[in-house]
PDB file of C-alpha atoms in Angstrom:
ATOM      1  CA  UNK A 161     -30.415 -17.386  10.687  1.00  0.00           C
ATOM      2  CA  UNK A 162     -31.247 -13.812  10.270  1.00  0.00           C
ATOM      3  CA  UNK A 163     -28.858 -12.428  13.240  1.00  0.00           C
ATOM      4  CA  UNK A 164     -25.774 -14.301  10.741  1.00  0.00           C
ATOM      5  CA  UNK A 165     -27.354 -12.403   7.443  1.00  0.00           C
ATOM      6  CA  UNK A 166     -27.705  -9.027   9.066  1.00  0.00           C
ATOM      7  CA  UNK A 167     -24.419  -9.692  10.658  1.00  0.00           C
ATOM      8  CA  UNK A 168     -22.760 -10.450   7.551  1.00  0.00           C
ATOM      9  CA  UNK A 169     -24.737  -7.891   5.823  1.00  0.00           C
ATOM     10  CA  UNK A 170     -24.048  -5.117   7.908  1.00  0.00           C
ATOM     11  CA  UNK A 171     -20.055  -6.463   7.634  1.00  0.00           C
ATOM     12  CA  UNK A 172     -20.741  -6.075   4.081  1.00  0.00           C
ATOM     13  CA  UNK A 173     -21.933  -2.866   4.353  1.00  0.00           C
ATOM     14  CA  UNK A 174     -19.255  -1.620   6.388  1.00  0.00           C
ATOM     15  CA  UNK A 175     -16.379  -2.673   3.708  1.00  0.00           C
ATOM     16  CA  UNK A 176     -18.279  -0.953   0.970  1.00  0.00           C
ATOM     17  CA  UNK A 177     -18.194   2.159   3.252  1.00  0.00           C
ATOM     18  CA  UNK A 178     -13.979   1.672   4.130  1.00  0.00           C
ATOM     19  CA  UNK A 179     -13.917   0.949   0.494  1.00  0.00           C
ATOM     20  CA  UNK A 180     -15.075   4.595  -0.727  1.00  0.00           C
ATOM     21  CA  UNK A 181     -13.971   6.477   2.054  1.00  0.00           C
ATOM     22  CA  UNK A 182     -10.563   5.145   1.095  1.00  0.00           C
ATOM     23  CA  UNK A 183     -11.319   6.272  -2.359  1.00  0.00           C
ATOM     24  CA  UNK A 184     -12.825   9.598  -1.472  1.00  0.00           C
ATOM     25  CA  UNK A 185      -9.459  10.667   0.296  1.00  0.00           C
ATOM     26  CA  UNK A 186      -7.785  12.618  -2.686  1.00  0.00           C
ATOM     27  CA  UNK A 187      -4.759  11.742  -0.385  1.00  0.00           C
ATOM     28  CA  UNK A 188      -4.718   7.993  -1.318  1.00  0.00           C
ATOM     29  CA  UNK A 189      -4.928   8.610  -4.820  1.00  0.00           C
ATOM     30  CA  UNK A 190      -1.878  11.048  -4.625  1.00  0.00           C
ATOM     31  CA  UNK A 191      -0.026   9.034  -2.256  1.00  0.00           C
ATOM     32  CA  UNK A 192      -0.586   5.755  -4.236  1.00  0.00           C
ATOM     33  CA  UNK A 193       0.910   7.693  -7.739  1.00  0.00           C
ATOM     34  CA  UNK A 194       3.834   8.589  -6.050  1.00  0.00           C
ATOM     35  CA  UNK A 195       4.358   4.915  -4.404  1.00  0.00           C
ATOM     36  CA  UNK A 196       4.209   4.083  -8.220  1.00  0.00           C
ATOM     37  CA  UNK A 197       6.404   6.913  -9.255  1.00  0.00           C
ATOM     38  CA  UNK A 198       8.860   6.172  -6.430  1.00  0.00           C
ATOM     39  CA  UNK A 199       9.185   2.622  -7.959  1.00  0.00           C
ATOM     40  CA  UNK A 200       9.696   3.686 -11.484  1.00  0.00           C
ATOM     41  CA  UNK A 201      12.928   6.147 -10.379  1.00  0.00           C
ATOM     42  CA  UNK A 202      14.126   3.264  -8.834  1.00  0.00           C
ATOM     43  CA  UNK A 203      13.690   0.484 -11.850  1.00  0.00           C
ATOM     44  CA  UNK A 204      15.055   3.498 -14.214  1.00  0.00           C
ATOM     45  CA  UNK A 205      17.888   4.197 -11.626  1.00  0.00           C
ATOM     46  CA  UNK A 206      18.622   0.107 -11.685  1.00  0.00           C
ATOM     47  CA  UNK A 207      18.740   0.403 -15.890  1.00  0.00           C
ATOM     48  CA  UNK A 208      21.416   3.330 -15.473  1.00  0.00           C
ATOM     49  CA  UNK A 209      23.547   2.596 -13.151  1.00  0.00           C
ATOM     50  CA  UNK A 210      24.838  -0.921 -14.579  1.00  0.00           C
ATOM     51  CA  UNK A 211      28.000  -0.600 -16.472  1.00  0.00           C
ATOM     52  CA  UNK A 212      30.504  -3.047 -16.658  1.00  0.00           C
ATOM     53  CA  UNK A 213      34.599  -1.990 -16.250  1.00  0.00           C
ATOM     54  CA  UNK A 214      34.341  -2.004 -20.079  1.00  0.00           C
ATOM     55  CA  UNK A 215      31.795   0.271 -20.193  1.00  0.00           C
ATOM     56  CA  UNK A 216      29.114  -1.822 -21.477  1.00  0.00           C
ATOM     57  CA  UNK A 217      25.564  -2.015 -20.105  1.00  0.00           C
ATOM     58  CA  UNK A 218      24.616  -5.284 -17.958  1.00  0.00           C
ATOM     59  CA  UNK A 219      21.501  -6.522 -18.073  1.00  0.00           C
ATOM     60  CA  UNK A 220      20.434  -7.578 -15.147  1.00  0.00           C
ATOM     61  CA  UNK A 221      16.917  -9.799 -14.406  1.00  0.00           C
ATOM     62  CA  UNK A 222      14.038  -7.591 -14.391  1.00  0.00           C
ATOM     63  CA  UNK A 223      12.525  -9.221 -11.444  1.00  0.00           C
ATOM     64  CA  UNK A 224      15.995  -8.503  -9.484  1.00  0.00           C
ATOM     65  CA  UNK A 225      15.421  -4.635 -10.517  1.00  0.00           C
ATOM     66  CA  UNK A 226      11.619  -4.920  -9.427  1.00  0.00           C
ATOM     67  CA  UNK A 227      11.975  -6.224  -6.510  1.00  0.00           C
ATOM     68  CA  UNK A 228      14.829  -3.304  -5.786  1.00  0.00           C
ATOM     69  CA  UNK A 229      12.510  -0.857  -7.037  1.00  0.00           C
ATOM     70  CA  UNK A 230       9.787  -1.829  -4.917  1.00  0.00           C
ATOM     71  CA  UNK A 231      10.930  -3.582  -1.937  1.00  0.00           C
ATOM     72  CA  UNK A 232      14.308  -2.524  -1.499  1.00  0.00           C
ATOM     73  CA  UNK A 233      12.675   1.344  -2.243  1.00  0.00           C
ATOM     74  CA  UNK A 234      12.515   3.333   1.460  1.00  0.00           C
ATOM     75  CA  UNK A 235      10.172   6.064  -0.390  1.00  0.00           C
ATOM     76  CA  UNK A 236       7.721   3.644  -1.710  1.00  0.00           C
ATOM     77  CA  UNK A 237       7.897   1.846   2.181  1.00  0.00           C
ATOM     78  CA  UNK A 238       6.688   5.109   3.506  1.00  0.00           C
ATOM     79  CA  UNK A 239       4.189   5.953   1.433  1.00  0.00           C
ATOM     80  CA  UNK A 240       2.768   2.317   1.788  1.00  0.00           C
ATOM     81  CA  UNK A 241       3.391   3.139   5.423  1.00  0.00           C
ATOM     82  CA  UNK A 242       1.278   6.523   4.973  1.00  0.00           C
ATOM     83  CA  UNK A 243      -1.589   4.323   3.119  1.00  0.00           C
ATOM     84  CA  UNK A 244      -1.948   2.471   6.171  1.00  0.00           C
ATOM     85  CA  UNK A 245      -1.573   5.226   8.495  1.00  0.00           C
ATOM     86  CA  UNK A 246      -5.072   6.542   6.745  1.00  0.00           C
ATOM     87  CA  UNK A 247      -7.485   4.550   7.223  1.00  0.00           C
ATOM     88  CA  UNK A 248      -7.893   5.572  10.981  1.00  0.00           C
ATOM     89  CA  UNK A 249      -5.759   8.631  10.770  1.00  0.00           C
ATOM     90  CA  UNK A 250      -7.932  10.927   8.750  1.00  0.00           C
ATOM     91  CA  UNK A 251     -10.775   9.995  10.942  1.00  0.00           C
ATOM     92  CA  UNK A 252      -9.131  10.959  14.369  1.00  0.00           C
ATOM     93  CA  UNK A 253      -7.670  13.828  12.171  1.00  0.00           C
ATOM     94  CA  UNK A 254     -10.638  15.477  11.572  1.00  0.00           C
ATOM     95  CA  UNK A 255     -12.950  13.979  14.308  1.00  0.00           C
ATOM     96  CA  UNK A 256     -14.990  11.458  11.880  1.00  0.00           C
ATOM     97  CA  UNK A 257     -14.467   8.720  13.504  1.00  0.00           C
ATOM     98  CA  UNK A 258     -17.454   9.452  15.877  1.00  0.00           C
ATOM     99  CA  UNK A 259     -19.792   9.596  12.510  1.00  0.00           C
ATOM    100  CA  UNK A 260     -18.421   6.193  11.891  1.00  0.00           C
ATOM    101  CA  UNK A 261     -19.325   4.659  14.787  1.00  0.00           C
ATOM    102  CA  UNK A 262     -22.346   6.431  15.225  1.00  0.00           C
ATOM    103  CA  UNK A 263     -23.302   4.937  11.813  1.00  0.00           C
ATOM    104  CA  UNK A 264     -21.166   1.671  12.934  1.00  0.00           C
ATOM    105  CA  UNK A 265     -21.383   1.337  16.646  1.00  0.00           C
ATOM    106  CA  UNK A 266     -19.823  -2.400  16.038  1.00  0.00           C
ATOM    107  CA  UNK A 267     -16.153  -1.309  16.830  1.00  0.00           C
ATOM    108  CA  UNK A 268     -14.737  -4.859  16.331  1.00  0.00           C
ATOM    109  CA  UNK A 269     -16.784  -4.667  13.086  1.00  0.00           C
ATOM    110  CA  UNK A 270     -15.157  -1.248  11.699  1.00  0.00           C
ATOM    111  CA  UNK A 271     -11.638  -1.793  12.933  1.00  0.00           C
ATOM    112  CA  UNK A 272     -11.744  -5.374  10.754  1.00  0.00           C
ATOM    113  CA  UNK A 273     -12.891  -3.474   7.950  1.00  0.00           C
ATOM    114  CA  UNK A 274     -10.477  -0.592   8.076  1.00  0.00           C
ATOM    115  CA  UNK A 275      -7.724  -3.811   8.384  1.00  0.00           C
ATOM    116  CA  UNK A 276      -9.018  -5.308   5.543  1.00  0.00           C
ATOM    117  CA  UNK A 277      -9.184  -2.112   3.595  1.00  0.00           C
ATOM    118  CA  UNK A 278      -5.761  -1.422   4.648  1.00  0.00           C
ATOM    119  CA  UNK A 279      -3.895  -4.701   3.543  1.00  0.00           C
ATOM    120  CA  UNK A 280      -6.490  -4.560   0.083  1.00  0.00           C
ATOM    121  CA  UNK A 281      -4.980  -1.120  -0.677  1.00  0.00           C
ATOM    122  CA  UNK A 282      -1.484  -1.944   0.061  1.00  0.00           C
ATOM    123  CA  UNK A 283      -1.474  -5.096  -1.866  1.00  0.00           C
ATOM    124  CA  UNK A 284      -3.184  -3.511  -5.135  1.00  0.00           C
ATOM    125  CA  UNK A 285      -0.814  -0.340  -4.734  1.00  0.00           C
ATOM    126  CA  UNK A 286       2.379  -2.537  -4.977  1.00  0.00           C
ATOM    127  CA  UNK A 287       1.253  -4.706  -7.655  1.00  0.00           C
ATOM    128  CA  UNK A 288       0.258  -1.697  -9.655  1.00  0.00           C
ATOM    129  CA  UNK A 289       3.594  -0.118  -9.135  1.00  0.00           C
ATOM    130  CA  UNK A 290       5.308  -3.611  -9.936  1.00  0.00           C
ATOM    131  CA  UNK A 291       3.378  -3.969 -12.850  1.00  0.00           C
ATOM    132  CA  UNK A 292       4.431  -0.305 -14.546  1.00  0.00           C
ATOM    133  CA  UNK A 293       8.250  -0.875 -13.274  1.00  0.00           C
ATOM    134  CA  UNK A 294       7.965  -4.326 -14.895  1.00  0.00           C
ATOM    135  CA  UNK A 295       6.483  -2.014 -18.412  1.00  0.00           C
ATOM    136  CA  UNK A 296       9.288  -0.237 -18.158  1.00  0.00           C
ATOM    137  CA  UNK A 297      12.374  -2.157 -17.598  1.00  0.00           C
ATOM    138  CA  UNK A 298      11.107  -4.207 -20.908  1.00  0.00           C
ATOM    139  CA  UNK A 299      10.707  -1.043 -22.593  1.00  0.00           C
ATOM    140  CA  UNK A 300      14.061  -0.165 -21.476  1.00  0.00           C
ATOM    141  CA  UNK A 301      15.816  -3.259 -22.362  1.00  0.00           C
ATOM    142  CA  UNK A 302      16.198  -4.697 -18.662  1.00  0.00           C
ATOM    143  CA  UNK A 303      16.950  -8.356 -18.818  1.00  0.00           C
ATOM    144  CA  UNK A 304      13.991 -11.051 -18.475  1.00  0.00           C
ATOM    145  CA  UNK A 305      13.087 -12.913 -15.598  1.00  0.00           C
ATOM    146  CA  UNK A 306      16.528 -14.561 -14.139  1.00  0.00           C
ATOM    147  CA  UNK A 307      17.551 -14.637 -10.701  1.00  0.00           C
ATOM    148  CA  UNK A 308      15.235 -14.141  -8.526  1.00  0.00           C
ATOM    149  CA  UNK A 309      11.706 -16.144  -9.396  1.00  0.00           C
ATOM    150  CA  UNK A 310       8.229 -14.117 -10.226  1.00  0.00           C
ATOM    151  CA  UNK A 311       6.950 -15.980  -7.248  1.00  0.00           C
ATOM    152  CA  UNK A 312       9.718 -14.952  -4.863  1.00  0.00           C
ATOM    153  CA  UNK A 313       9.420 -11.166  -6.043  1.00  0.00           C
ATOM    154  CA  UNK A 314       5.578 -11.396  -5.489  1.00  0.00           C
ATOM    155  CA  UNK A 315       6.171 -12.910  -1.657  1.00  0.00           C
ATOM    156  CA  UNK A 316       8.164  -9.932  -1.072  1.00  0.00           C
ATOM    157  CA  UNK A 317       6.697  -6.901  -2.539  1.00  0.00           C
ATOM    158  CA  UNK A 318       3.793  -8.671  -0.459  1.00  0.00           C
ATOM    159  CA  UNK A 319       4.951  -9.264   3.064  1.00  0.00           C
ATOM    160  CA  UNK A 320       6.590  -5.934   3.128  1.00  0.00           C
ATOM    161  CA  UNK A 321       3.628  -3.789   1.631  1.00  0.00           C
ATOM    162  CA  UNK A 322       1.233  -5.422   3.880  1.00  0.00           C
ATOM    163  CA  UNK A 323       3.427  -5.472   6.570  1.00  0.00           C
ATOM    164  CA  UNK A 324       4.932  -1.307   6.466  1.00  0.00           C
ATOM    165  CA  UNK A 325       1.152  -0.674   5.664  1.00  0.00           C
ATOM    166  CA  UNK A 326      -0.056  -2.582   9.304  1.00  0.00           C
ATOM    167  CA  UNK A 327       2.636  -1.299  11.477  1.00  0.00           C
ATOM    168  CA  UNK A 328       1.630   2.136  10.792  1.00  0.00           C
ATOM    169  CA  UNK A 329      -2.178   1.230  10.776  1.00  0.00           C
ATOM    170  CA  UNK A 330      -1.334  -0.339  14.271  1.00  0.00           C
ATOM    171  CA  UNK A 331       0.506   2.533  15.902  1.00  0.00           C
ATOM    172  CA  UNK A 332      -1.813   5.379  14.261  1.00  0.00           C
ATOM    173  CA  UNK A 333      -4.716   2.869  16.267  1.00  0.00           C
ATOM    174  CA  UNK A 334      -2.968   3.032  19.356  1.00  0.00           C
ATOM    175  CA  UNK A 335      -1.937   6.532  19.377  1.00  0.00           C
ATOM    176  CA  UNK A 336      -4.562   7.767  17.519  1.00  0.00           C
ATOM    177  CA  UNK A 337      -2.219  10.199  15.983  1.00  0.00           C
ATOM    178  CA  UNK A 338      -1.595  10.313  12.092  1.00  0.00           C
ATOM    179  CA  UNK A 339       1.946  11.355  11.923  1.00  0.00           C
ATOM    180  CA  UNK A 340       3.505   9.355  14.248  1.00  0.00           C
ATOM    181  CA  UNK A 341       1.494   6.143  13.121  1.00  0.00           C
ATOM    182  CA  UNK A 342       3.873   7.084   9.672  1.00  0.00           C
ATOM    183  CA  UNK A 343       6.929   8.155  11.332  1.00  0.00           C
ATOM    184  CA  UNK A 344       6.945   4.983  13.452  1.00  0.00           C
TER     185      UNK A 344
END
C-alpha cells in the first residue's frame, strides 16, 4: 500500500540525495581523475618496460596490462579505498551527518544508500579508468585481447574496486574517523 510507496519513495529519495552529495564533493571528482591517471602510468609503464633480450618490444595482451594497471595498481586501490572512505567520512568530518539524519532519521535507510552509492561509484570509477587504459594501450600498440579473457579482467577490476572501496567504507563507519577508514 501507501506505507511500501512512501517507503520506497523516501528510499528513492535518499539515493538521489547520496547521489549528489557524492557529486558535490570536489574531492570525488579529484580523487576519481587520479584513480584514472594512476591506471594510465601503469598501462604506459606495462607498454615500456617490455623488451625482449634482443631488444625488441613484446606485445603483450592488453587485457593482461589492464588488469595490471588497474588491479594489480596499489595507488588506484587507495584512492578507490579513499572513494569509499567518503561517503560517511566527510559527514563525521565536518559534523553533517546530523543534517542527514535530521532530514533522514531512517538510519538503516541512509547507511544502505551511502552502501549503494559507495559500490555505484567504485564500480563506474574502475570501468572508466579501464576503459581510457584500454584507449591507450591500442593507441600505443599494446597487443589485443589474449591471455587473460575480457570477462575475467572485468570480475577483477570488480571484486577488488568494490571490495577496497567497502573495507574502508566499513572501518570509516565503525570508527567514524576518515583517515583511518583509508589507512586501514
Amino acid at each position: 500500500g501507501s506505507g511500501v510507496r512512501n517507503g520506497q519513495g523516501a528510499l528513492m529519495e535518499l539515493l538521489t540525495f547520496e547521489w549528489r552529495r557524492a557529486r558535490s564533493i570536489r574531492t570525488t571528482w579529484i580523487t576519481s581523475l587520479f584513480v584514472i591517471l594512476g591506471a594510465l602510468f601503469f598501462a604506459f609503464l606495462g607498454t615500456v618496460s617490455v623488451v625482449d633480450e634482443d631488444g625488441t618490444v613484446l606485445r603483450l595482451p592488453a587485457t593482461d596490462l589492464i588488469k595490471t594497471a588497474v588491479v594489480d595498481n596499489p595507488i588506484a586501490m587507495v584512492l578507490i579505498a579513499s572513494l569509499g572512505a567518503m561517503a560517511f567520512g566527510h559527514e563525521y568530518r565536518y559534523g553533517t551527518i546530523r543534517l542527514t539524519l535530521t532530514a533522514f532519521p531512517r538510519r538503516p535507510a541512509v547507511f544502505f544508500a551511502k552502501f549503494a552509492m559507495t559500490v555505484v561509484i567504485a564500480l563506474v570509477v574502475s570501468a572508466i579508468a579501464v576503459v581510457a587504459s584500454y584507449a591507450l594501450l591500442l593507441a600505443l600498440g599494446a597487443g589485443e585481447p589474449g591471455g587473460l579473457t575480457w570477462a575475467q579482467v572485468a570480475f577483477q577490476v570488480a571484486v577488488f574496486a568494490v571490495t577496497y572501496a567497502l573495507l574502508a567504507f566499513s572501518l570509516t563507519v565503525i570508527t567514524r574517523n576518515h583517515p583511518l577508514g583509508i589507512i586501514g
